[in-house]
C-alpha cells in the first residue's frame, strides 16, 4: 500500500492509502456495502471502486472487469493511479460496477435497495458481453470507461470534463454533433460525426458516450474495418488517424498532460510492478 498526499478543495492536504489491486474475487463485504448483499454474491475492489456480480457471473468475468478498470486507472501499471484526483473522485463516491449474467438477471434485482443508501454512481454490465471471444467486441472497454469518465474525470475537473453545457468537453461534443441539442434531433446535420440517436440518452449521457468513442478510437480500439462499419451510423472517425484529423479539439483535450488519460488500450491483463519511488507522489491540484 502506498500513501499519496492529495491537495483537495480549499487547499486541505489529506492522505489516501492506495492498495495495489489484486483482482481477487470474494464475497460482498458487509457494513456500508451490505445493501448489495441482497442481489450480489461476488465482489472485487480496484482503488476503492467496487465491482459487484451475481452468482451466475463467472469469476473470470468479474476479474476481467476489475482488470480493465485497473488498466484504465493505472495505465502504466506501477500499482498506483495515474491521476489520484480522478481515482479519489471515484472512491469518494463509492463508484461501482454491477454485473449480472444477462439483462434478465439485472431485472430481478431492485436497485432502490442501494440507491436509498446513497449509492448512485454506478454502471451495469452483463457477463454475456464481457470478453465474449470469437472476435466479438468486449463491452468492458465501454462500460468501465463510462463509469470512470462520468464519475471520475467529470467530478475531478468539473469546468473541463463536467457533463453539462458550457464545459470544454461539452463544447467539443456540440461541435461533433453539428450543434447543441438537448434532445436527439430528428436528423443530425450533414457535417456531424457523432450521431447517436438513442432518445433515452440525455445530454449528460451524450457527453459520456462521446468521450468513450473519442478515447477508444484514439487508442486504436475501434479501427478494424469490421468495427468501423458496425459503428459508422453513430461514430465516423474510428481510427487514431481519423479522430486526430476529424476532431483535433477533443484529441487536444484528452492529451493534456495534467489529465493523465490512458495512452494504451486495456487488454484485461493487469500486472502491476512495485511503485517507482522516483515517480511523483501524486500531489494534485483540483480544477
Coordinates of N, CA and C in Angstrom, one line a residue, residues 56-152:
X56 N -24.3 -16.1 -11.0 CA -24.2 -16.7 -12.3 C -23.0 -16.1 -13.1
X57 N -22.5 -15.0 -12.7 CA -21.4 -14.4 -13.4 C -20.1 -15.2 -13.0
X58 N -19.4 -15.8 -14.0 CA -18.2 -16.5 -13.7 C -17.1 -15.6 -13.1
X59 N -16.3 -16.1 -12.2 CA -15.3 -15.3 -11.6 C -14.3 -14.7 -12.6
X60 N -14.0 -15.4 -13.7 CA -13.1 -14.8 -14.6 C -13.7 -13.5 -15.3
X61 N -15.0 -13.5 -15.4 CA -15.6 -12.3 -16.0 C -15.5 -11.1 -15.0
X62 N -15.7 -11.4 -13.7 CA -15.5 -10.4 -12.7 C -14.1 -9.8 -12.7
X63 N -13.1 -10.8 -12.7 CA -11.7 -10.4 -12.7 C -11.4 -9.6 -14.0
X64 N -12.0 -9.9 -15.1 CA -11.7 -9.2 -16.3 C -12.2 -7.7 -16.2
X65 N -13.4 -7.5 -15.7 CA -13.9 -6.1 -15.5 C -13.0 -5.4 -14.5
X66 N -12.6 -6.0 -13.4 CA -11.7 -5.4 -12.5 C -10.3 -5.1 -13.1
X67 N -9.8 -6.0 -14.0 CA -8.5 -5.7 -14.6 C -8.6 -4.6 -15.6
X68 N -9.7 -4.5 -16.4 CA -9.8 -3.4 -17.3 C -9.9 -2.0 -16.5
X69 N -10.7 -2.1 -15.4 CA -10.8 -0.9 -14.5 C -9.4 -0.5 -14.1
X70 N -8.6 -1.4 -13.6 CA -7.3 -1.1 -13.1 C -6.4 -0.6 -14.2
X71 N -6.5 -1.1 -15.4 CA -5.7 -0.7 -16.5 C -6.0 0.7 -16.9
X72 N -7.3 1.1 -16.9 CA -7.7 2.4 -17.3 C -7.1 3.4 -16.2
X73 N -7.2 3.1 -15.0 CA -6.8 4.0 -13.9 C -5.3 4.0 -13.6
X74 N -4.7 2.9 -13.9 CA -3.2 2.7 -13.7 C -2.6 2.2 -15.0
X75 N -2.6 3.1 -16.0 CA -2.3 2.6 -17.3 C -0.8 2.3 -17.4
X76 N 0.1 2.8 -16.6 CA 1.5 2.4 -16.6 C 1.8 1.3 -15.7
X77 N 0.7 0.8 -15.0 CA 0.8 -0.4 -14.2 C 1.9 -0.4 -13.2
X78 N 2.0 0.7 -12.5 CA 3.0 0.8 -11.4 C 2.4 0.6 -10.0
X79 N 1.1 0.3 -10.0 CA 0.5 0.0 -8.8 C -0.2 1.1 -8.1
X80 N -0.2 2.3 -8.7 CA -0.8 3.5 -8.2 C -1.6 4.2 -9.3
X81 N -2.7 4.9 -9.0 CA -3.5 5.6 -10.0 C -2.6 6.6 -10.7
X82 N -2.8 6.7 -12.0 CA -2.1 7.7 -12.8 C -2.5 9.1 -12.5
X83 N -3.8 9.2 -12.2 CA -4.4 10.5 -11.7 C -5.1 10.3 -10.4
X84 N -4.4 10.6 -9.3 CA -5.0 10.4 -8.0 C -6.3 11.2 -7.8
X85 N -6.4 12.3 -8.4 CA -7.6 13.1 -8.2 C -8.8 12.4 -8.8
X86 N -8.7 11.8 -10.0 CA -9.7 11.1 -10.6 C -10.1 9.8 -9.8
X87 N -9.1 9.1 -9.4 CA -9.3 7.9 -8.5 C -10.0 8.3 -7.2
X88 N -9.6 9.4 -6.7 CA -10.3 9.8 -5.4 C -11.7 10.2 -5.7
X89 N -12.0 10.9 -6.8 CA -13.4 11.2 -7.1 C -14.3 10.0 -7.2
X90 N -13.7 8.9 -7.8 CA -14.5 7.7 -7.9 C -14.7 7.0 -6.5
X91 N -13.6 6.9 -5.7 CA -13.6 6.3 -4.4 C -14.5 7.0 -3.5
X92 N -14.4 8.4 -3.5 CA -15.2 9.2 -2.6 C -16.7 9.0 -2.8
X93 N -17.1 8.6 -4.0 CA -18.5 8.5 -4.4 C -18.9 7.0 -4.4
X94 N -18.0 6.1 -3.9 CA -18.3 4.7 -3.9 C -18.7 4.2 -5.2
X95 N -18.1 4.6 -6.3 CA -18.4 4.3 -7.7 C -18.4 2.7 -7.8
X96 N -19.2 2.2 -8.6 CA -19.3 0.7 -8.7 C -19.8 0.3 -10.0
X97 N -19.4 -1.0 -10.4 CA -20.0 -1.7 -11.5 C -20.8 -2.8 -10.9
X98 N -22.0 -3.1 -11.5 CA -22.8 -4.2 -11.1 C -23.0 -5.1 -12.3
X99 N -22.8 -6.4 -12.1 CA -22.8 -7.4 -13.2 C -23.8 -8.5 -12.9
X100 N -24.6 -8.8 -14.0 CA -25.4 -10.0 -14.0 C -25.1 -10.8 -15.2
X101 N -25.6 -12.0 -15.3 CA -25.3 -12.8 -16.4 C -25.8 -12.2 -17.7
X102 N -27.1 -11.8 -17.6 CA -27.7 -11.2 -18.8 C -28.7 -10.1 -18.3
X103 N -29.5 -9.5 -19.2 CA -30.4 -8.5 -18.9 C -31.5 -9.0 -18.0
X104 N -32.0 -10.2 -18.1 CA -33.0 -10.8 -17.3 C -32.5 -10.8 -15.8
X105 N -31.2 -11.1 -15.7 CA -30.7 -11.2 -14.3 C -30.7 -9.9 -13.6
X106 N -30.4 -8.8 -14.3 CA -30.4 -7.5 -13.6 C -31.9 -7.0 -13.3
X107 N -32.8 -7.5 -14.1 CA -34.2 -7.1 -13.9 C -34.8 -7.7 -12.7
X108 N -34.2 -8.7 -12.2 CA -34.7 -9.4 -10.9 C -34.1 -8.7 -9.7
X109 N -33.3 -7.7 -9.9 CA -32.7 -7.0 -8.7 C -33.3 -5.6 -8.6
X110 N -33.6 -5.2 -7.4 CA -34.1 -3.9 -7.1 C -33.0 -2.9 -6.7
X111 N -32.7 -2.0 -7.7 CA -31.6 -1.1 -7.4 C -31.9 -0.1 -6.3
X112 N -33.2 0.1 -6.0 CA -33.6 1.1 -5.0 C -33.0 0.7 -3.6
X113 N -32.7 -0.6 -3.5 CA -32.1 -1.0 -2.2 C -30.8 -0.3 -1.9
X114 N -30.0 -0.1 -2.9 CA -28.7 0.6 -2.7 C -28.8 2.1 -3.0
X115 N -29.8 2.4 -3.9 CA -30.0 3.8 -4.2 C -30.4 4.6 -3.0
X116 N -31.2 4.0 -2.2 CA -31.7 4.6 -0.9 C -30.6 4.9 0.0
X117 N -29.5 4.1 -0.1 CA -28.4 4.3 0.8 C -27.3 5.3 0.2
X118 N -27.6 5.9 -0.9 CA -26.8 6.9 -1.5 C -25.8 6.4 -2.5
X119 N -25.9 5.1 -2.9 CA -25.0 4.6 -3.9 C -25.6 4.8 -5.3
X120 N -25.3 5.9 -5.9 CA -25.9 6.3 -7.2 C -24.9 6.5 -8.3
X121 N -23.6 6.2 -8.0 CA -22.6 6.3 -9.1 C -22.2 5.0 -9.6
X122 N -23.1 4.4 -10.4 CA -22.9 3.0 -10.9 C -23.1 2.8 -12.3
X123 N -22.7 1.6 -12.8 CA -22.8 1.2 -14.2 C -23.1 -0.2 -14.3
X124 N -24.0 -0.6 -15.2 CA -24.4 -2.0 -15.3 C -23.5 -2.7 -16.4
X125 N -23.3 -4.0 -16.3 CA -22.7 -4.7 -17.4 C -23.1 -6.2 -17.2
X126 N -23.2 -6.9 -18.4 CA -23.7 -8.3 -18.4 C -22.5 -9.2 -18.7
X127 N -22.5 -10.4 -18.2 CA -21.4 -11.3 -18.4 C -21.3 -11.7 -19.9
X128 N -22.5 -11.8 -20.5 CA -22.5 -12.2 -21.9 C -21.8 -11.3 -22.8
X129 N -21.6 -10.0 -22.4 CA -20.9 -9.0 -23.3 C -19.5 -8.8 -22.8
X130 N -19.1 -9.5 -21.7 CA -17.8 -9.3 -21.1 C -16.8 -10.3 -21.7
X131 N -15.8 -9.8 -22.4 CA -14.8 -10.6 -23.0 C -15.4 -11.8 -23.7
X132 N -16.3 -11.5 -24.7 CA -17.2 -12.6 -25.3 C -16.4 -13.6 -26.2
X133 N -15.2 -13.1 -26.7 CA -14.5 -14.0 -27.5 C -15.0 -14.1 -28.9
X134 N -14.4 -15.0 -29.8 CA -14.9 -15.2 -31.1 C -14.9 -13.9 -32.0
X135 N -14.0 -13.0 -31.6 CA -13.9 -11.7 -32.4 C -15.0 -10.7 -32.0
X136 N -15.9 -11.0 -31.1 CA -16.9 -10.0 -30.7 C -16.3 -8.9 -29.9
X137 N -16.9 -7.7 -30.0 CA -16.3 -6.6 -29.2 C -16.6 -6.8 -27.7
X138 N -15.6 -6.4 -26.9 CA -15.7 -6.5 -25.5 C -16.3 -5.2 -24.9
X139 N -17.5 -5.4 -24.4 CA -18.2 -4.2 -23.9 C -17.6 -3.6 -22.7
X140 N -16.7 -4.4 -22.0 CA -16.0 -3.9 -20.8 C -15.3 -2.6 -21.1
X141 N -14.7 -2.5 -22.3 CA -13.9 -1.3 -22.7 C -14.9 0.0 -22.6
X142 N -16.1 -0.2 -22.9 CA -17.1 0.9 -23.0 C -17.7 1.1 -21.6
X143 N -18.2 0.1 -21.0 CA -19.0 0.3 -19.7 C -18.1 0.8 -18.6
X144 N -16.9 0.2 -18.5 CA -16.0 0.7 -17.4 C -15.5 2.1 -17.7
X145 N -15.2 2.4 -18.9 CA -14.8 3.8 -19.2 C -15.9 4.8 -18.9
X146 N -17.2 4.4 -19.2 CA -18.3 5.3 -18.9 C -18.3 5.6 -17.4
X147 N -18.1 4.6 -16.6 CA -18.1 4.9 -15.1 C -17.0 5.9 -14.8
X148 N -15.8 5.6 -15.3 CA -14.6 6.4 -14.9 C -14.7 7.9 -15.4
X149 N -15.2 8.1 -16.6 CA -15.3 9.5 -17.1 C -16.4 10.2 -16.5
X150 N -17.6 9.5 -16.3 CA -18.8 10.2 -15.8 C -18.7 10.6 -14.3
X151 N -18.0 9.7 -13.6 CA -17.9 10.0 -12.1 C -16.5 10.3 -11.6
X152 N -15.5 10.1 -12.5 CA -14.1 10.4 -12.2 C -13.7 11.7 -12.7

